[in-house]
mmCIF file of C-alpha atoms in Angstrom:
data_model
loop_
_atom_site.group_PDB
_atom_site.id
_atom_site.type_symbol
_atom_site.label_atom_id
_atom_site.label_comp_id
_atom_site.label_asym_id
_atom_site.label_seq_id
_atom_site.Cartn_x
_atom_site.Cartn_y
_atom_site.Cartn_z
ATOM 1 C CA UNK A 158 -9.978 15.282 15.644
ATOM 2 C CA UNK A 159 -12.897 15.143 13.372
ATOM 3 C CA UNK A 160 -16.116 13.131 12.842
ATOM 4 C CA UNK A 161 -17.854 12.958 9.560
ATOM 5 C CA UNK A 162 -20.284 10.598 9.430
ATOM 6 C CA UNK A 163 -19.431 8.130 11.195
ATOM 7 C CA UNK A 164 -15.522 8.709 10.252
ATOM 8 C CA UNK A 165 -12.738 9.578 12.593
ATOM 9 C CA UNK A 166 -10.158 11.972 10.514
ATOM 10 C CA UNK A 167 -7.381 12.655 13.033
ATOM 11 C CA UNK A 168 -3.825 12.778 13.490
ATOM 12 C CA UNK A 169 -1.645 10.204 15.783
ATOM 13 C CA UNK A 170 1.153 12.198 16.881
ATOM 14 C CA UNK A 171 4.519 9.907 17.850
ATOM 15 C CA UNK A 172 5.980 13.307 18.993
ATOM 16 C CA UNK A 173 6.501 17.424 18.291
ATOM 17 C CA UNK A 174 7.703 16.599 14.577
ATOM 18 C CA UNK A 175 5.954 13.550 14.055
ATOM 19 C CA UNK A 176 2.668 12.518 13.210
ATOM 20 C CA UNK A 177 0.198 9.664 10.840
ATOM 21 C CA UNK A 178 -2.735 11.538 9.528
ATOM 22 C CA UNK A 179 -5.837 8.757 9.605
ATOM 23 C CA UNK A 180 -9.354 8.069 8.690
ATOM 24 C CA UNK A 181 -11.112 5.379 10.451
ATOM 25 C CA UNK A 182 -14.539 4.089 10.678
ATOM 26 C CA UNK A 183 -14.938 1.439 12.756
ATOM 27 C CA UNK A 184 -17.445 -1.389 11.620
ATOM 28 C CA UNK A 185 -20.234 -3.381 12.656
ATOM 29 C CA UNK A 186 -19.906 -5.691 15.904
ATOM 30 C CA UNK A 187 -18.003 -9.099 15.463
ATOM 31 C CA UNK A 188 -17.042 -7.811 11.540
ATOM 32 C CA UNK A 189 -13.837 -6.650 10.366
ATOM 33 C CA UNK A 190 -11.316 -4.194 9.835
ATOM 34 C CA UNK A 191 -9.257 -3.270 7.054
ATOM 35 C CA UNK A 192 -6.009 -1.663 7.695
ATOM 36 C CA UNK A 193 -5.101 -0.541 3.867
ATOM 37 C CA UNK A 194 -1.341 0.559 3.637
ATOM 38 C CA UNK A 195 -0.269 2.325 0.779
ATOM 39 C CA UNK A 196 2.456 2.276 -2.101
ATOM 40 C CA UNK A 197 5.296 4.432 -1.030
ATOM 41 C CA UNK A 198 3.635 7.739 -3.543
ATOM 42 C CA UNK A 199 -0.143 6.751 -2.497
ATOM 43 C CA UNK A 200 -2.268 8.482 -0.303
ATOM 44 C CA UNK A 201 -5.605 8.052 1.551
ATOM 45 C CA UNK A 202 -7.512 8.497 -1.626
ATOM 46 C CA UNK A 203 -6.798 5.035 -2.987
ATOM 47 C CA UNK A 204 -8.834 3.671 -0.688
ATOM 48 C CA UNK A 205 -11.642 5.879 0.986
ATOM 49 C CA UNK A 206 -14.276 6.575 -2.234
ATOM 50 C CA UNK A 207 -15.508 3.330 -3.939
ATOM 51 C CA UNK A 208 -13.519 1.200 -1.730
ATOM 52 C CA UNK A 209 -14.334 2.343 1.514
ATOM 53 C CA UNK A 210 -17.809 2.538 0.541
ATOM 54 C CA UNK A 211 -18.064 -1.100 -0.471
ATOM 55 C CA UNK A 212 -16.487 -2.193 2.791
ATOM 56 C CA UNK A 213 -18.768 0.079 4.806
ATOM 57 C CA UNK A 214 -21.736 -1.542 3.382
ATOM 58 C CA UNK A 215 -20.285 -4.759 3.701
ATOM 59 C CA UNK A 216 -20.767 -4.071 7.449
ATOM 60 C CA UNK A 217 -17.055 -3.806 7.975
ATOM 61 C CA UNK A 218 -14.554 -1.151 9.544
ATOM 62 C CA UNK A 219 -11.346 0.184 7.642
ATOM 63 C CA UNK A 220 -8.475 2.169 8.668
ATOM 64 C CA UNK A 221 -6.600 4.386 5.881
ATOM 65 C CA UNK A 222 -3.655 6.312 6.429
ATOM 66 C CA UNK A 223 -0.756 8.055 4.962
ATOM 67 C CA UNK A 224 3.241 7.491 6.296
ATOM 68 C CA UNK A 225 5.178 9.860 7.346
ATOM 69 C CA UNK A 226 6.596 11.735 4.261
ATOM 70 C CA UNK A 227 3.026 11.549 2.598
ATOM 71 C CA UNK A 228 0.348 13.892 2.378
ATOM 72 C CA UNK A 229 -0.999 15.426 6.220
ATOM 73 C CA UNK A 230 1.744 13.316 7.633
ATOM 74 C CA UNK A 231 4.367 15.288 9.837
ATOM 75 C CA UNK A 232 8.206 14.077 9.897
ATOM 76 C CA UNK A 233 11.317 15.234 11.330
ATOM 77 C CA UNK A 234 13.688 15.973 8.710
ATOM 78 C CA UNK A 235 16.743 14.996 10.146
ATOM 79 C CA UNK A 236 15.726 11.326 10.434
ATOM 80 C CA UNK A 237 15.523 8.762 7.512
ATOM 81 C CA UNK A 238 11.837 7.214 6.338
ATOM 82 C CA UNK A 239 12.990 3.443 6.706
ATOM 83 C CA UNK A 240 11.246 0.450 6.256
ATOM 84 C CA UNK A 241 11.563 -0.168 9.762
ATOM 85 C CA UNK A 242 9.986 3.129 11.004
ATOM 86 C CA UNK A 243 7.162 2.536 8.343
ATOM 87 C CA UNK A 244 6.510 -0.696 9.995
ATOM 88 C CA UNK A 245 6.556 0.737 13.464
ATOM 89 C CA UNK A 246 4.318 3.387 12.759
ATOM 90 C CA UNK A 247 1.761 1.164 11.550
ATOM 91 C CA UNK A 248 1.889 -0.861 14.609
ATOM 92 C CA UNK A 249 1.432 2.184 16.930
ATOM 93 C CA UNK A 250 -1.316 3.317 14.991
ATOM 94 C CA UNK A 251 -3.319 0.023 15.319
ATOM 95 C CA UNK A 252 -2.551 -0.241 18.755
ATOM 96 C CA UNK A 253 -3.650 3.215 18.972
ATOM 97 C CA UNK A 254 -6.705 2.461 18.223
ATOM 98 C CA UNK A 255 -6.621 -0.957 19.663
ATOM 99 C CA UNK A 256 -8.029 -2.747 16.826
ATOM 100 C CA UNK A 257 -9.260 -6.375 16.286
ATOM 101 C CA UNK A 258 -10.116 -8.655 13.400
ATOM 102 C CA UNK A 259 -7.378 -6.928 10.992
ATOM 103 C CA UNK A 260 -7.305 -7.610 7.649
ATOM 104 C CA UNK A 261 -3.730 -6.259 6.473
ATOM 105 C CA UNK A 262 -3.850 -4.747 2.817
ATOM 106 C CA UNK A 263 -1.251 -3.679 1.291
ATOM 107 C CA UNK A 264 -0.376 -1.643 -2.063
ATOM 108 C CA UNK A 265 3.009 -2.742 -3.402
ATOM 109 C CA UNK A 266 5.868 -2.352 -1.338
ATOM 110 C CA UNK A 267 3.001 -1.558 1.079
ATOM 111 C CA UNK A 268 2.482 -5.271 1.087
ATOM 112 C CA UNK A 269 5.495 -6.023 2.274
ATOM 113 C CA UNK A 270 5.072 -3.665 5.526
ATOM 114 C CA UNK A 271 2.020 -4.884 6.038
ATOM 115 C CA UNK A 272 3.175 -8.862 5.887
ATOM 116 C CA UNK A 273 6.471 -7.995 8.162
ATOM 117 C CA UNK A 274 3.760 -6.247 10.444
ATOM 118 C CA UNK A 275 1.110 -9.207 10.752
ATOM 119 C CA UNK A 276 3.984 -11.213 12.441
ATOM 120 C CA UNK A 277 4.085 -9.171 15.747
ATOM 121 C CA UNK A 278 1.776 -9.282 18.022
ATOM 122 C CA UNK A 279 -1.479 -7.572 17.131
ATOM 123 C CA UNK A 280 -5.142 -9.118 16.030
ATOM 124 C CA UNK A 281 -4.288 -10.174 12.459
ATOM 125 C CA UNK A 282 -6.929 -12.521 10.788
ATOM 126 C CA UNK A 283 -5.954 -12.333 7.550
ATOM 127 C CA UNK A 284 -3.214 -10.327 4.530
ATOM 128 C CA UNK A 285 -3.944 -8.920 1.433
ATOM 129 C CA UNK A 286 -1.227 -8.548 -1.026
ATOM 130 C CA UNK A 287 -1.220 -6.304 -4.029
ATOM 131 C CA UNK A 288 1.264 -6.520 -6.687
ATOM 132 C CA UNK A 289 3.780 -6.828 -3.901
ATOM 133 C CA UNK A 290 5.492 -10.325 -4.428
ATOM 134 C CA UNK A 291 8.961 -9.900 -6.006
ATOM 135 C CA UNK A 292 12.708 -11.068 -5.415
ATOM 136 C CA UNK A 293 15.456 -8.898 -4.490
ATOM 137 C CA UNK A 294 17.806 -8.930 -8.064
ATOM 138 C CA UNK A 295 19.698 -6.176 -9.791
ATOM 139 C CA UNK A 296 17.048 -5.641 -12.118
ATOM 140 C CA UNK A 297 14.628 -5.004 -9.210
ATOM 141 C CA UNK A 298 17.502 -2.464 -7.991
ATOM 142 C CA UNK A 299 18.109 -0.518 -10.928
ATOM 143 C CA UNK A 300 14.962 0.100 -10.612
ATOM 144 C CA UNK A 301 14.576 1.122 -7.388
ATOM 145 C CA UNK A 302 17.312 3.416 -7.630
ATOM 146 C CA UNK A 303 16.391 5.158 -10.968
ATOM 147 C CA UNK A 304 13.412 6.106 -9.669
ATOM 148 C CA UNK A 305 15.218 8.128 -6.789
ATOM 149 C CA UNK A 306 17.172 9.335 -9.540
ATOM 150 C CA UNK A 307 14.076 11.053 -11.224
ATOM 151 C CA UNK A 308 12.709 12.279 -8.460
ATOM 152 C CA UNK A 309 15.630 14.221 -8.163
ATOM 153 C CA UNK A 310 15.059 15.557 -11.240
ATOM 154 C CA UNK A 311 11.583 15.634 -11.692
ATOM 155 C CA UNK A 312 9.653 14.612 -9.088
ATOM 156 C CA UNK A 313 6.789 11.980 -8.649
ATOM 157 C CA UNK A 314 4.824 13.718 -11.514
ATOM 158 C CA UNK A 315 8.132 12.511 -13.846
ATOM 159 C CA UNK A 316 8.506 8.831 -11.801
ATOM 160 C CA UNK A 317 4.538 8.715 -12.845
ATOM 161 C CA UNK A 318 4.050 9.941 -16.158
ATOM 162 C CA UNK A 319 7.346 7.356 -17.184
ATOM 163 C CA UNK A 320 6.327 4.178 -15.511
ATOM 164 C CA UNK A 321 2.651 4.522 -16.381
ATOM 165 C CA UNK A 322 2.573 2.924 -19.677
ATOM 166 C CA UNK A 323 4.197 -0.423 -18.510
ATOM 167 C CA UNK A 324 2.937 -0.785 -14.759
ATOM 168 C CA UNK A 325 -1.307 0.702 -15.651
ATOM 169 C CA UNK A 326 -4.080 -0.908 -18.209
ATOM 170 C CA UNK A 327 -4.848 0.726 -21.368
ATOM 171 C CA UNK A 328 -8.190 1.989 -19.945
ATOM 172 C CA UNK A 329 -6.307 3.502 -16.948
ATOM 173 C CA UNK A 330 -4.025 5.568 -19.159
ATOM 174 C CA UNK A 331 -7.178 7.060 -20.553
ATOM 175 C CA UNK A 332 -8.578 8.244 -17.286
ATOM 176 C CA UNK A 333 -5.545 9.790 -15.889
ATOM 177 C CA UNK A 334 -4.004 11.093 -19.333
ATOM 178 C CA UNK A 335 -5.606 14.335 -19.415
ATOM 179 C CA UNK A 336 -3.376 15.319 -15.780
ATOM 180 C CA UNK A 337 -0.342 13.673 -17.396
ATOM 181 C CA UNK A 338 2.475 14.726 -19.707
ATOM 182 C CA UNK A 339 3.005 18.437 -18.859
ATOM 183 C CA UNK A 340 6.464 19.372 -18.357
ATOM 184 C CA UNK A 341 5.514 22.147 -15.991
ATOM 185 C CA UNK A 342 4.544 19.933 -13.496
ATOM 186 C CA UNK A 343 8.275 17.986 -13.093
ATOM 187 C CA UNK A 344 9.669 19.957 -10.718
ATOM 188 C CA UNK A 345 13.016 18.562 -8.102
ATOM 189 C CA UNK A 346 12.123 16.909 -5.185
ATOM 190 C CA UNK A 347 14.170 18.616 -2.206
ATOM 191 C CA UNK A 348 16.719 16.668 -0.426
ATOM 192 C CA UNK A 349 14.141 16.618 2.406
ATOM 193 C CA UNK A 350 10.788 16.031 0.682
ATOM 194 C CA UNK A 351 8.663 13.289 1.743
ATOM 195 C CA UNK A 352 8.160 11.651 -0.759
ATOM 196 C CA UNK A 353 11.699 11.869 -2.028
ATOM 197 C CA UNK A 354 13.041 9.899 1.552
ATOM 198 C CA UNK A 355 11.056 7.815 1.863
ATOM 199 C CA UNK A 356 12.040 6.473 -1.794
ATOM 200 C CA UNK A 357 15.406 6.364 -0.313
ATOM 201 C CA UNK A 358 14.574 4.657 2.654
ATOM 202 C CA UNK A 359 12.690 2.240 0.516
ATOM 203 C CA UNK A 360 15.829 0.934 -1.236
ATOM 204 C CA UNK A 361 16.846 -0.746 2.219
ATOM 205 C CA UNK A 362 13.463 -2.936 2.199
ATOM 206 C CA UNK A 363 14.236 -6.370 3.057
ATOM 207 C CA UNK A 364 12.609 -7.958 -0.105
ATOM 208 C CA UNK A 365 14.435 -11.236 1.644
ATOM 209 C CA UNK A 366 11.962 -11.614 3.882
ATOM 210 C CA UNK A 367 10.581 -15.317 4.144
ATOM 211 C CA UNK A 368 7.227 -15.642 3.264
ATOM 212 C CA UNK A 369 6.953 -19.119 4.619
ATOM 213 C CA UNK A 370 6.548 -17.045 8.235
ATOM 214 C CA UNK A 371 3.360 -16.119 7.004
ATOM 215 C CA UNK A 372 0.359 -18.209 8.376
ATOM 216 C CA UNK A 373 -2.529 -16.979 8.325
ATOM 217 C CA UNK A 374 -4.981 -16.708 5.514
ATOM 218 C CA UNK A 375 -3.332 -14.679 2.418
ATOM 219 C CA UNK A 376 -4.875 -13.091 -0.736
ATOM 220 C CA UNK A 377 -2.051 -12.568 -3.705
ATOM 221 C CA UNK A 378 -3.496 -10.058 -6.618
ATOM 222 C CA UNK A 379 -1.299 -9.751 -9.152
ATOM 223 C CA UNK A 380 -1.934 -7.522 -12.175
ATOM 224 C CA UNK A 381 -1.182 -9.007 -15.655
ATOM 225 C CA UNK A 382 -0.594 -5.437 -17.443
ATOM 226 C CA UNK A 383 2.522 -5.089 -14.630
ATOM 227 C CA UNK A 384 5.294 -5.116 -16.731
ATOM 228 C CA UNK A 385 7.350 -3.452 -14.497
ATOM 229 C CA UNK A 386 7.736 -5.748 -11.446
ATOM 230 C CA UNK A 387 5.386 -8.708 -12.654
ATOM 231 C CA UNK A 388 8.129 -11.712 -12.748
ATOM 232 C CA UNK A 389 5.049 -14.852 -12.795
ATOM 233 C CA UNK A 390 8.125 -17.235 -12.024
ATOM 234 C CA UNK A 391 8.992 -15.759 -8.925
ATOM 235 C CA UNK A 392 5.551 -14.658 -8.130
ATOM 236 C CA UNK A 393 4.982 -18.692 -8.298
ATOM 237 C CA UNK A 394 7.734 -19.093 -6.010
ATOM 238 C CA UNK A 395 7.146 -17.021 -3.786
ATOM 239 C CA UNK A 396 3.558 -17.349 -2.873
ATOM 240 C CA UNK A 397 3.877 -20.912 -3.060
ATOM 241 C CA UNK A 398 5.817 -20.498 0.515
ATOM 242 C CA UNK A 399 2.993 -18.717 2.229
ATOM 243 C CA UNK A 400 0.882 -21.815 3.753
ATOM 244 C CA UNK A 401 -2.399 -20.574 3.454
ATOM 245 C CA UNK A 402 -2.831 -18.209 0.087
ATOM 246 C CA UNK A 403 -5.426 -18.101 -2.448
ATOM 247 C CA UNK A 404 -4.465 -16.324 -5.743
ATOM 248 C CA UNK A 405 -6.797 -13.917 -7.885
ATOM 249 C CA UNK A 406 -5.051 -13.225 -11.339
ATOM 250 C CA UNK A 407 -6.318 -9.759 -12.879
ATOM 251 C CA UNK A 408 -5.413 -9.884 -16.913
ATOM 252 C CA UNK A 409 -6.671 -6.321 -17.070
ATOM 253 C CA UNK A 410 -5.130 -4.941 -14.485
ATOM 254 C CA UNK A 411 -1.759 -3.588 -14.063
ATOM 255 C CA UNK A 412 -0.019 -2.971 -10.495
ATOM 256 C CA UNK A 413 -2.817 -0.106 -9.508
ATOM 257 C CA UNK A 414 -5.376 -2.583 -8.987
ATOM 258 C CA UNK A 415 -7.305 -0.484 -5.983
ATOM 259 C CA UNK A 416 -7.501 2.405 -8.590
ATOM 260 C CA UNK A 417 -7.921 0.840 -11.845
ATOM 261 C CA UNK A 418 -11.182 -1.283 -10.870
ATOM 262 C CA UNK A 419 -11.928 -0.346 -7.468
ATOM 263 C CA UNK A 420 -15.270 -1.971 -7.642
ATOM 264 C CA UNK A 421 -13.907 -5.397 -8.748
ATOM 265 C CA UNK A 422 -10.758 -5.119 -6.231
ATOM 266 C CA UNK A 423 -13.811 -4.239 -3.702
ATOM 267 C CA UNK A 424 -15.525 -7.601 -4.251
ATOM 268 C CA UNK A 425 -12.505 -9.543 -4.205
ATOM 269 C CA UNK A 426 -11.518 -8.219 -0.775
ATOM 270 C CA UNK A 427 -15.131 -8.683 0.707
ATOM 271 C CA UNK A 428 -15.283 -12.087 -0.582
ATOM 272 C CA UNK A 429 -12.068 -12.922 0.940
ATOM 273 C CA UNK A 430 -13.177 -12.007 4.196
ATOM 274 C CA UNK A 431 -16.478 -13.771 4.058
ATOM 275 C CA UNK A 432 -15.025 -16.838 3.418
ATOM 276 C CA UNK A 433 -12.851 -16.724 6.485
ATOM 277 C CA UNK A 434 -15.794 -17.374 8.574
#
């Protein structure tokens, strides 16, 4: 366990192979907290620079943390990274740290957790959803399943440097271009790698699941320059079943929102919560 300022960096451990690395700072009394929850090849650093900062001066706690199979995360190798076990780790961990006032905020399929989480019983006020509204369809599957594929082959450096150009903004491409494109760094993910599972456990996620359950206050972002899993019919549908949502359409965005304008996606999120009270 470490403090730096202010910041809890720790591990939960579930058990002798298992463990959630974290960083949480909690936030002023009677404020909020953000529970981000990442894409399944994120990481921490999505969220704790400009993010985190915004939401810290914003008087608010947040809570980032990678799954098992990411980075500082333990896992036991015999067992499969499901959806479900995704989902139940992020319930122990808030519990863990008994949180209140949670504003779910999810990446992507990350979105999905975090909606199928908010429905048990824990302090949820309020779900942020990021690029993560789609329809189960073959199209959706072949996708799913050729990225496995690749990172069999290559691993997420070849998953990332293919579906950049039709899921990121021009500008984004830019930025990240000059750690991009080198062959040396596509190298096989091992049949037990973490990221490479929980893909595979991924391609069991119930993207079923009934979004009329959800209640409570809802932000959709959705990322015009998503060509990849942006379907605006089914978005429509979709989000039109959740009872309480307010939409925020991004035309310069793609599906990396948090990291293509993290200080816009910050003042969305802030402004969402402020207008809850």
């Amino acid at each position: 366990m470490l403090q730096i300022k202010g910041m809890l960096v720790s591990n939960l451990d579930i058990d002798k192979k298992n463990s959630l690395y974290f960083e949480y700072e909690e936030g002023k009394q009677n404020t909020y907290t953000y529970v981000f929850v990442n894409a399944l090849t994120g990481n921490t650093s999505a969220w704790n620079g400009i993010i985190g900062k915004r939401v810290r001066d914003a008087g608010h706690g947040y809570l980032t943390y990678n799954f098992r199979g990411q980075i500082n995360s333990s896992f036991d190798e015999s067992i499969n990274l499901t959806s479900e076990i995704i989902i139940s780790d992020l319930l122990k961990l808030i519990n863990h740290l008994n949180l209140k006032n949670i504003i779910l905020c999810g990446l992507s399929i990350g979105g999905l957790y975090a909606a199928i989480a908010s429905l048990e019983k824990i302090d949820v006020k309020g779900l942020i959803l990021i690029n993560t509204l789609r329809k189960p369809s073959s199209r959706l599957d072949w996708i799913n399943r050729a990225m496995v594929n690749a990172a069999k082959i290559g691993g997420s450096s070849l998953i990332m440097d293919m579906g950049m150009p039709v899921i990121a903004s021009p500008k984004f491409l830019d930025k990240v271009k000059s750690n991009a494109l080198n062959f040396e760094n596509y190298k096989p993910l091992k049949k037990n790698d973490g990221i490479l599972k929980l893909m595979e456990g991924s391609l069991s996620a119930n993207w079923s699941f009934d979004w009329s359950k959800i209640n409570i206050p809802t932000l959709v972002m959705t990322g015009h320059l998503d060509k990849m899993f942006r379907i605006p019919e089914d978005i429509e549908e979709l989000v039109n079943k959740i009872k309480n949502s307010k939409r925020i359409e991004l035309p310069n965005c793609g599906h990396l929102i948090p990291l293509e304008e993290p200080e816009q996606f910050s003042d969305h999120i802030i402004n969402f919560v402020n207008n809850l009270n």
